[in-house]
CSV table of C-alpha atoms in Angstrom, one decimal:
chain,number,residue,atom,x,y,z
A,5,MET,CA,268.5,197.0,4.0
A,6,LEU,CA,267.0,197.5,7.4
A,7,LEU,CA,265.2,194.5,9.1
A,8,ALA,CA,261.6,196.0,9.5
A,9,PRO,CA,260.4,196.4,13.0
A,10,THR,CA,257.0,195.1,14.3
A,11,GLU,CA,254.4,196.7,16.5
A,12,ASN,CA,255.3,194.1,19.1
A,13,ASP,CA,258.9,195.2,19.4
A,14,SER,CA,259.8,197.4,22.4
A,15,ARG,CA,259.7,201.0,22.1
A,16,SER,CA,263.6,201.0,22.5
A,17,ALA,CA,264.0,198.6,19.6
A,18,ILE,CA,261.7,200.8,17.4
A,19,ALA,CA,263.6,204.0,18.2
A,20,ASP,CA,266.8,202.2,17.2
A,21,TRP,CA,265.2,201.4,13.8
A,22,LEU,CA,264.3,205.1,13.4
A,23,GLU,CA,267.8,206.1,14.4
A,24,LEU,CA,269.4,203.5,12.0
A,25,HIS,CA,267.1,204.5,9.2
A,26,ALA,CA,268.0,208.2,9.6
A,27,LEU,CA,271.8,207.3,9.7
A,28,LEU,CA,271.6,205.0,6.6
A,29,SER,CA,269.1,207.0,4.5
A,30,PRO,CA,270.7,209.2,1.7
A,31,ARG,CA,268.4,211.9,3.0
A,32,ARG,CA,269.7,211.2,6.5
A,33,VAL,CA,266.2,211.5,7.8
A,34,SER,CA,263.4,209.2,9.0
A,35,SER,CA,259.8,210.0,9.8
A,36,LYS,CA,256.5,208.7,10.8
A,37,GLY,CA,255.7,207.6,7.3
A,38,ASP,CA,258.9,205.5,7.0
A,39,LEU,CA,258.0,203.7,10.3
A,40,LEU,CA,254.4,203.1,9.2
A,41,ASN,CA,255.6,201.8,6.0
A,42,ALA,CA,258.0,199.4,7.8
A,43,PHE,CA,255.2,198.1,10.0
A,44,ASP,CA,253.2,197.3,6.9
A,45,ILE,CA,256.2,195.4,5.4
A,46,ALA,CA,256.5,193.4,8.8
A,47,ASP,CA,252.8,192.7,8.8
A,48,ASP,CA,252.9,191.4,5.2
A,49,ASP,CA,249.4,190.7,4.3
A,50,ARG,CA,247.9,192.3,7.6
A,51,GLY,CA,249.4,195.5,6.3
A,52,ALA,CA,246.8,195.7,3.5
A,53,ARG,CA,244.2,198.3,3.4
A,54,PHE,CA,241.6,196.0,5.2
A,55,SER,CA,242.1,193.8,8.1
A,56,HIS,CA,239.7,190.8,9.2
A,57,ASP,CA,237.8,191.0,12.3
A,58,GLU,CA,237.6,187.3,13.5
A,59,TYR,CA,234.6,188.2,15.9
A,60,SER,CA,232.4,189.9,13.5
A,61,GLY,CA,233.8,188.0,10.3
A,62,GLU,CA,233.9,191.6,8.6
A,63,ASP,CA,236.8,193.4,7.0
A,64,LEU,CA,237.7,196.5,8.9
A,65,ASP,CA,239.1,199.7,7.3
A,66,GLN,CA,242.7,199.9,8.3
A,67,GLY,CA,242.0,203.5,9.1
A,68,ILE,CA,239.9,202.3,12.3
A,69,LEU,CA,242.9,200.4,13.5
A,70,GLU,CA,245.4,203.4,13.3
A,71,GLU,CA,244.8,204.6,16.7
A,72,PRO,CA,247.2,202.0,18.5
A,73,ARG,CA,249.9,202.7,16.0
A,74,LEU,CA,249.8,206.4,16.8
A,75,ALA,CA,249.8,205.6,20.5
A,76,LEU,CA,253.0,203.5,19.9
A,77,LEU,CA,254.6,206.4,17.8
A,78,ASP,CA,253.9,208.7,21.0
A,79,LYS,CA,255.9,206.1,23.0
A,80,VAL,CA,258.7,205.8,20.5
A,81,PHE,CA,259.3,209.4,20.4
A,82,GLU,CA,259.1,209.6,24.0
A,83,GLU,CA,262.1,207.4,24.2
A,84,LEU,CA,264.0,209.3,21.5
A,85,GLU,CA,263.3,212.5,23.5
A,86,PHE,CA,264.7,210.9,26.6
A,87,ARG,CA,267.9,209.8,24.8
A,88,SER,CA,268.3,213.3,23.6
A,89,THR,CA,267.7,214.8,26.9
A,90,CYS,CA,270.2,212.6,28.5
A,91,LEU,CA,273.0,213.4,26.0
A,92,GLY,CA,272.5,216.9,24.7
A,93,ASP,CA,275.1,217.6,22.0
A,94,SER,CA,276.5,214.1,22.5
A,95,TYR,CA,273.4,212.7,20.9
A,96,PRO,CA,273.9,212.4,17.1
A,97,PHE,CA,270.1,212.9,16.0
A,98,ASP,CA,267.9,215.8,16.1
A,99,ILE,CA,264.3,214.9,17.2
A,100,ASP,CA,261.3,216.9,16.1
A,101,ALA,CA,258.5,215.3,18.2
A,102,ARG,CA,256.0,217.5,16.7
A,103,ARG,CA,256.3,216.4,13.3
A,104,LEU,CA,257.5,212.8,14.3
A,105,VAL,CA,260.9,213.3,12.3
A,106,VAL,CA,264.5,212.1,13.2
A,107,ARG,CA,267.4,213.9,11.5
A,108,THR,CA,271.0,212.7,11.6
A,109,ALA,CA,273.1,215.3,13.3
A,110,PHE,CA,276.4,213.1,13.3
A,111,ARG,CA,279.0,214.6,11.0
A,112,GLU,CA,281.8,212.5,9.6
A,113,ASP,CA,284.3,215.5,9.3
A,114,ALA,CA,283.8,216.7,12.8
A,115,VAL,CA,284.6,214.0,15.5
A,116,HIS,CA,282.6,214.4,18.7
A,117,ALA,CA,283.6,211.6,21.0
A,118,GLY,CA,280.1,211.2,22.5
A,119,GLN,CA,278.4,211.1,19.0
A,120,VAL,CA,281.0,208.8,17.8
A,121,ALA,CA,280.7,206.5,20.7
A,122,TYR,CA,276.8,206.5,20.6
A,123,THR,CA,276.7,205.8,16.7
A,124,PHE,CA,279.3,203.0,17.1
A,125,CYS,CA,277.2,201.4,19.7
A,126,LEU,CA,274.1,201.6,17.7
A,127,LEU,CA,275.7,199.9,14.6
A,128,ALA,CA,277.4,197.4,16.9
A,129,THR,CA,273.9,196.4,18.2
A,130,ALA,CA,272.4,196.2,14.8
A,131,LEU,CA,275.5,194.0,13.7
A,132,ARG,CA,275.0,191.7,16.6
A,133,GLU,CA,271.2,191.5,15.9
A,134,ARG,CA,271.6,191.1,12.2
A,135,ALA,CA,269.2,194.1,11.8
A,136,ILE,CA,270.9,195.4,8.6
A,137,ALA,CA,270.8,193.1,5.5
A,138,GLY,CA,274.2,192.3,4.3
A,139,ILE,CA,276.2,193.7,7.1
A,140,ASP,CA,277.7,190.5,7.8
A,141,GLU,CA,279.8,190.7,4.5
A,142,LEU,CA,281.2,194.1,5.7
A,143,PRO,CA,285.1,193.9,5.8
A,144,GLU,CA,285.0,195.0,9.5
A,145,THR,CA,285.5,191.9,11.4
A,146,LYS,CA,283.8,190.8,14.7
A,147,GLN,CA,287.3,191.0,16.2
A,148,GLU,CA,287.7,194.7,15.1
A,149,MET,CA,284.3,195.5,16.5
A,150,GLU,CA,285.1,194.1,19.9
A,151,LEU,CA,288.3,195.8,20.0
A,152,LEU,CA,286.8,199.2,19.2
A,153,PHE,CA,284.1,198.6,21.7
A,154,GLN,CA,286.8,198.3,24.3
A,155,VAL,CA,288.1,201.7,23.3
A,156,CYS,CA,284.6,203.1,23.7
A,157,ALA,CA,284.3,201.4,27.2
A,158,CYS,CA,287.7,202.7,28.3
A,159,LEU,CA,286.7,206.3,27.3
A,160,ALA,CA,283.6,206.1,29.2
A,161,ALA,CA,285.4,204.5,32.3
A,162,GLY,CA,288.0,207.4,31.9
A,163,GLY,CA,285.3,210.0,31.8
A,164,TYR,CA,283.2,208.4,34.9
A,165,PHE,CA,286.0,207.4,37.3
A,166,GLY,CA,288.3,210.3,36.3
A,167,GLY,CA,291.5,208.4,36.5
A,168,ALA,CA,293.6,205.8,34.6
A,169,VAL,CA,292.2,203.0,32.5
A,170,CYS,CA,293.7,199.9,31.3
A,171,SER,CA,292.2,198.0,28.3
A,172,PHE,CA,292.8,194.5,29.3
A,173,GLY,CA,290.2,192.4,27.4
A,174,PHE,CA,291.1,190.0,24.6
A,175,PRO,CA,291.9,190.8,21.8
A,176,ARG,CA,294.4,193.3,23.0
A,177,GLN,CA,295.8,196.0,20.6
A,178,GLU,CA,299.1,195.2,21.6
A,179,GLY,CA,298.8,191.4,21.0
A,180,ASN,CA,300.7,190.6,24.3
A,181,ALA,CA,300.2,187.4,26.1
A,182,PHE,CA,298.2,187.3,29.4
A,183,LEU,CA,300.7,187.4,32.0
A,184,PRO,CA,303.1,190.1,30.4
A,185,ALA,CA,299.8,192.3,30.0
A,186,LEU,CA,298.8,191.8,33.5
A,187,GLN,CA,302.1,192.7,34.8
A,188,ALA,CA,302.1,195.9,32.8
A,189,ALA,CA,298.6,196.7,33.9
A,190,TYR,CA,299.6,196.4,37.6
A,191,ARG,CA,302.8,198.2,37.3
A,192,ARG,CA,300.7,201.1,36.2
A,193,PHE,CA,298.3,200.6,39.0
A,194,GLY,CA,301.0,200.8,41.5
A,195,HIS,CA,300.2,197.9,43.9
A,196,GLY,CA,299.8,194.1,43.6
A,197,ASP,CA,302.3,191.6,42.7
A,198,VAL,CA,301.6,189.5,39.7
A,199,LYS,CA,303.0,185.9,39.5
A,200,ALA,CA,306.0,185.4,37.2
A,201,ALA,CA,304.8,182.3,35.5
A,202,ILE,CA,301.6,180.3,35.0
A,203,GLU,CA,301.5,177.7,37.6
A,204,ALA,CA,300.7,174.0,36.9
A,205,GLY,CA,297.1,173.5,37.4
A,206,HIS,CA,296.1,176.8,36.1
A,207,PRO,CA,294.6,177.4,32.7
A,208,ALA,CA,297.5,177.9,30.2
A,209,ALA,CA,295.5,179.4,27.6
A,210,THR,CA,294.0,182.2,29.8
A,211,LYS,CA,293.1,185.4,27.6
A,212,ASP,CA,292.0,188.1,30.1
A,213,GLY,CA,290.8,186.3,33.3
A,214,GLY,CA,287.4,187.5,32.7
A,215,ILE,CA,288.4,191.1,33.1
A,216,ASP,CA,288.3,193.7,30.2
A,217,VAL,CA,288.6,197.1,31.7
A,218,ILE,CA,290.7,198.2,34.7
A,219,ALA,CA,290.0,201.5,36.0
A,220,TRP,CA,291.4,203.5,39.0
A,221,ARG,CA,291.8,206.9,40.4
A,222,ASP,CA,295.0,207.8,42.2
A,223,HIS,CA,295.5,210.0,45.1
A,224,PRO,CA,298.5,212.4,44.8
A,225,ASP,CA,300.7,210.1,46.9
A,226,ARG,CA,299.9,207.2,44.4
A,227,LEU,CA,299.6,204.8,47.4
A,228,PRO,CA,297.0,202.0,47.7
A,229,ALA,CA,293.5,202.5,49.1
A,230,LYS,CA,292.0,204.3,46.1
A,231,LEU,CA,289.1,203.9,43.7
A,232,TYR,CA,289.5,200.7,41.8
A,233,SER,CA,287.0,199.1,39.2
A,234,LEU,CA,287.2,195.9,37.3
A,235,GLY,CA,284.7,195.6,34.4
A,236,GLN,CA,283.7,193.4,31.7
A,237,CYS,CA,282.5,194.2,28.0
A,238,ALA,CA,279.4,192.5,26.9
A,239,SER,CA,278.6,193.3,23.1
A,240,GLY,CA,276.1,190.5,22.8
A,241,LYS,CA,273.0,189.8,24.3
A,242,ASN,CA,274.4,187.1,26.5
A,243,TRP,CA,275.4,189.9,28.8
A,244,LYS,CA,273.3,188.8,31.6
A,245,THR,CA,275.6,185.7,32.0
A,246,LYS,CA,278.7,188.1,32.6
A,247,PRO,CA,278.7,189.5,36.2
A,248,VAL,CA,282.3,190.5,36.7
A,249,ALA,CA,281.7,189.9,40.5
A,250,SER,CA,281.9,186.2,39.9
A,251,GLU,CA,285.3,186.5,38.4
A,252,VAL,CA,287.2,188.8,40.6
A,253,ALA,CA,288.0,186.4,43.6
A,254,GLN,CA,289.4,183.9,41.2
A,255,PHE,CA,291.2,186.7,39.2
A,256,HIS,CA,293.0,188.2,42.2
A,257,GLY,CA,293.4,184.7,44.0
A,258,THR,CA,294.9,182.9,41.0
A,259,TRP,CA,297.3,185.4,39.3
A,260,PHE,CA,298.6,187.6,42.3
A,261,THR,CA,301.0,186.9,45.1
A,262,THR,CA,299.9,190.0,46.7
A,263,HIS,CA,296.4,191.3,45.9
A,264,PRO,CA,296.1,194.9,44.6
A,265,ALA,CA,293.2,195.8,46.6
A,266,VAL,CA,290.4,194.3,48.9
A,267,TYR,CA,287.7,196.6,47.8
A,268,TRP,CA,286.8,197.1,44.3
A,269,ILE,CA,283.8,198.3,42.0
A,270,PRO,CA,282.3,196.0,39.6
A,271,ALA,CA,281.4,197.3,36.2
A,272,LEU,CA,279.6,196.2,33.0
A,273,TYR,CA,279.8,197.8,29.5
A,274,ILE,CA,277.2,197.2,27.0
A,275,PRO,CA,276.6,198.9,23.6
A,276,PHE,CA,272.7,198.8,23.8
A,277,LEU,CA,270.4,200.2,26.3
A,278,LEU,CA,269.7,198.6,29.5
A,279,HIS,CA,265.9,199.1,29.2
A,280,ASP,CA,265.9,197.8,25.6
A,281,GLU,CA,263.5,194.8,26.5
A,282,ILE,CA,261.1,196.3,28.8
A,283,ASP,CA,257.5,195.6,27.6
A,284,GLU,CA,254.9,198.5,28.0
A,285,PRO,CA,253.7,198.3,31.5
A,286,ALA,CA,249.9,198.3,32.0
A,287,HIS,CA,249.4,200.1,35.2
A,288,GLU,CA,252.6,202.1,35.9
A,289,SER,CA,254.6,204.5,34.1
A,290,PHE,CA,257.3,203.5,31.8
A,291,ALA,CA,259.8,205.6,33.8
A,292,VAL,CA,259.0,203.8,37.1
A,293,VAL,CA,259.6,200.3,35.5
A,294,ARG,CA,262.7,201.6,33.8
A,295,THR,CA,264.1,202.8,37.1
A,296,ARG,CA,263.2,199.6,38.7
A,297,THR,CA,264.9,197.4,36.1
A,298,VAL,CA,268.2,199.2,36.2
A,299,ALA,CA,268.1,199.0,40.0
A,300,PHE,CA,267.4,195.2,39.7
A,301,HIS,CA,270.5,194.7,37.6
A,302,GLU,CA,272.8,196.9,39.5
A,303,ARG,CA,272.5,194.3,42.3
A,304,LYS,CA,274.1,191.7,40.0
A,305,PHE,CA,276.4,193.8,37.8
A,306,GLY,CA,277.5,196.9,39.8
A,307,VAL,CA,278.0,200.2,37.7
A,308,ILE,CA,276.5,199.6,34.4
A,309,PHE,CA,277.5,201.7,31.1
A,310,ASP,CA,274.9,201.2,28.6
A,311,ARG,CA,274.9,203.2,25.1
A,312,LEU,CA,273.7,206.3,26.7
A,313,ARG,CA,276.2,206.4,29.6
A,314,ILE,CA,279.0,205.3,27.3
A,315,ALA,CA,278.3,208.3,25.1
A,316,HIS,CA,277.9,210.6,27.8
A,317,HIS,CA,281.2,209.8,29.8
A,318,ALA,CA,283.3,209.3,26.6
A,319,ALA,CA,282.5,213.1,25.7
A,320,ALA,CA,283.2,214.1,29.4
A,321,PHE,CA,286.6,212.3,29.0
A,322,ALA,CA,287.4,214.0,25.7
A,323,ARG,CA,286.8,217.3,27.7
A,324,ARG,CA,289.5,216.6,30.2
A,325,GLU,CA,293.0,218.3,30.1
A,326,ALA,CA,295.1,217.0,27.5
A,327,ASP,CA,297.9,215.9,30.0
A,328,HIS,CA,295.4,213.3,31.3
A,329,LEU,CA,294.7,211.8,27.9
A,330,GLY,CA,297.6,209.4,28.1
A,331,GLU,CA,296.3,207.8,31.1
A,332,VAL,CA,293.4,206.1,29.4
A,333,ASP,CA,294.1,203.2,26.9
A,334,GLY,CA,292.5,203.8,23.6
A,335,ALA,CA,292.2,207.7,24.2
A,336,GLU,CA,294.3,208.1,20.8
A,337,ARG,CA,291.8,205.8,18.9
A,338,VAL,CA,288.7,208.0,18.8
A,339,MET,CA,289.4,208.7,15.2
A,340,ASP,CA,289.7,204.8,14.4
A,341,VAL,CA,286.0,204.3,16.0
A,342,ALA,CA,284.9,207.3,13.9
A,343,GLN,CA,286.4,205.8,10.6
A,344,TRP,CA,284.9,202.4,11.4
A,345,VAL,CA,281.4,204.1,11.6
A,346,ASN,CA,282.0,206.0,8.4
A,347,ARG,CA,283.2,202.9,6.4
A,348,THR,CA,280.2,200.9,7.7
A,349,VAL,CA,277.7,203.5,6.8
A,350,GLN,CA,279.1,204.0,3.3
A,351,LYS,CA,279.3,200.3,2.6
A,352,VAL,CA,275.7,199.9,3.5
A,353,LEU,CA,274.9,202.8,1.3
A,354,VAL,CA,276.9,201.4,-1.7
A,355,ALA,CA,275.1,198.1,-1.2
A,356,ARG,CA,271.8,199.7,-1.0
A,357,SER,CA,272.3,201.8,-4.5
A,358,ALA,CA,273.5,198.6,-6.1
A,359,ALA,CA,270.4,196.6,-5.0
């Protein structure tokens, strides 16, 4: 059911495959052997016992060629241990780096906001990349997935910024039109006058003005001059074309008679890992290149919430006092996200058993 990885894929992509295999396996486990078998499937004829050496003209025993694979396995499990270390009990897998085994720790009967958010983002990434055969036929629609990803993004924003969050992206759960939704959001924000009607010359079919998540943290006086973030959700690989900073001047300038604030923090929410596509560096450590990559993207996108950060901050939000939960849109929908995950996993398992 899973699209087999190749040895040319990034360590992060292969780590995703191991996680998905453990999640979707009846045994809820994936191992070194599963991955090597997948490499053989991807290699097709080259996965046979012998490989042809074009220089000597001889067939080489595949065992001689195993060393690069084992080195790759070490890098992949280094990636998995990085994820586990970052997330602690919010990580929905147990990693045994000595035996090269991944076990699913995610439990359908015990909702942990961090594990739910991580697993949802993992499946959303697979859905976008068509990594699971037959997943396009699942009853869960693209629209539902995007709506639930906004829930995950809002939970993460609530955990990180520590204040209120409005889910403004389209499709909106309430189904209300753009201007009424904008007016409601900024009544909650407490400052900024939204225009009463869309003026001639402005797009009449605007859905969200390029803004998906509005987050802020009030002072006790609830007056202006406060922490204020505008973010976009990008669940597809075209996220590099979605810097929210390019939208805000038009957003504030077009739809407000009084701007809500001069200073704001740009944010981006993505279901995959920011370092997914990094190639193995030849002369530097992977950790150094990962840091440099994240710093590079920060200059364009601001605060970036990838799968690891969404899971961590969603869990942090869930630990906040109950009287703050109503401040964040989607806080009551964690169970909906968990149910989406469970339905998706069960559908894949049923399809596998019927194949």
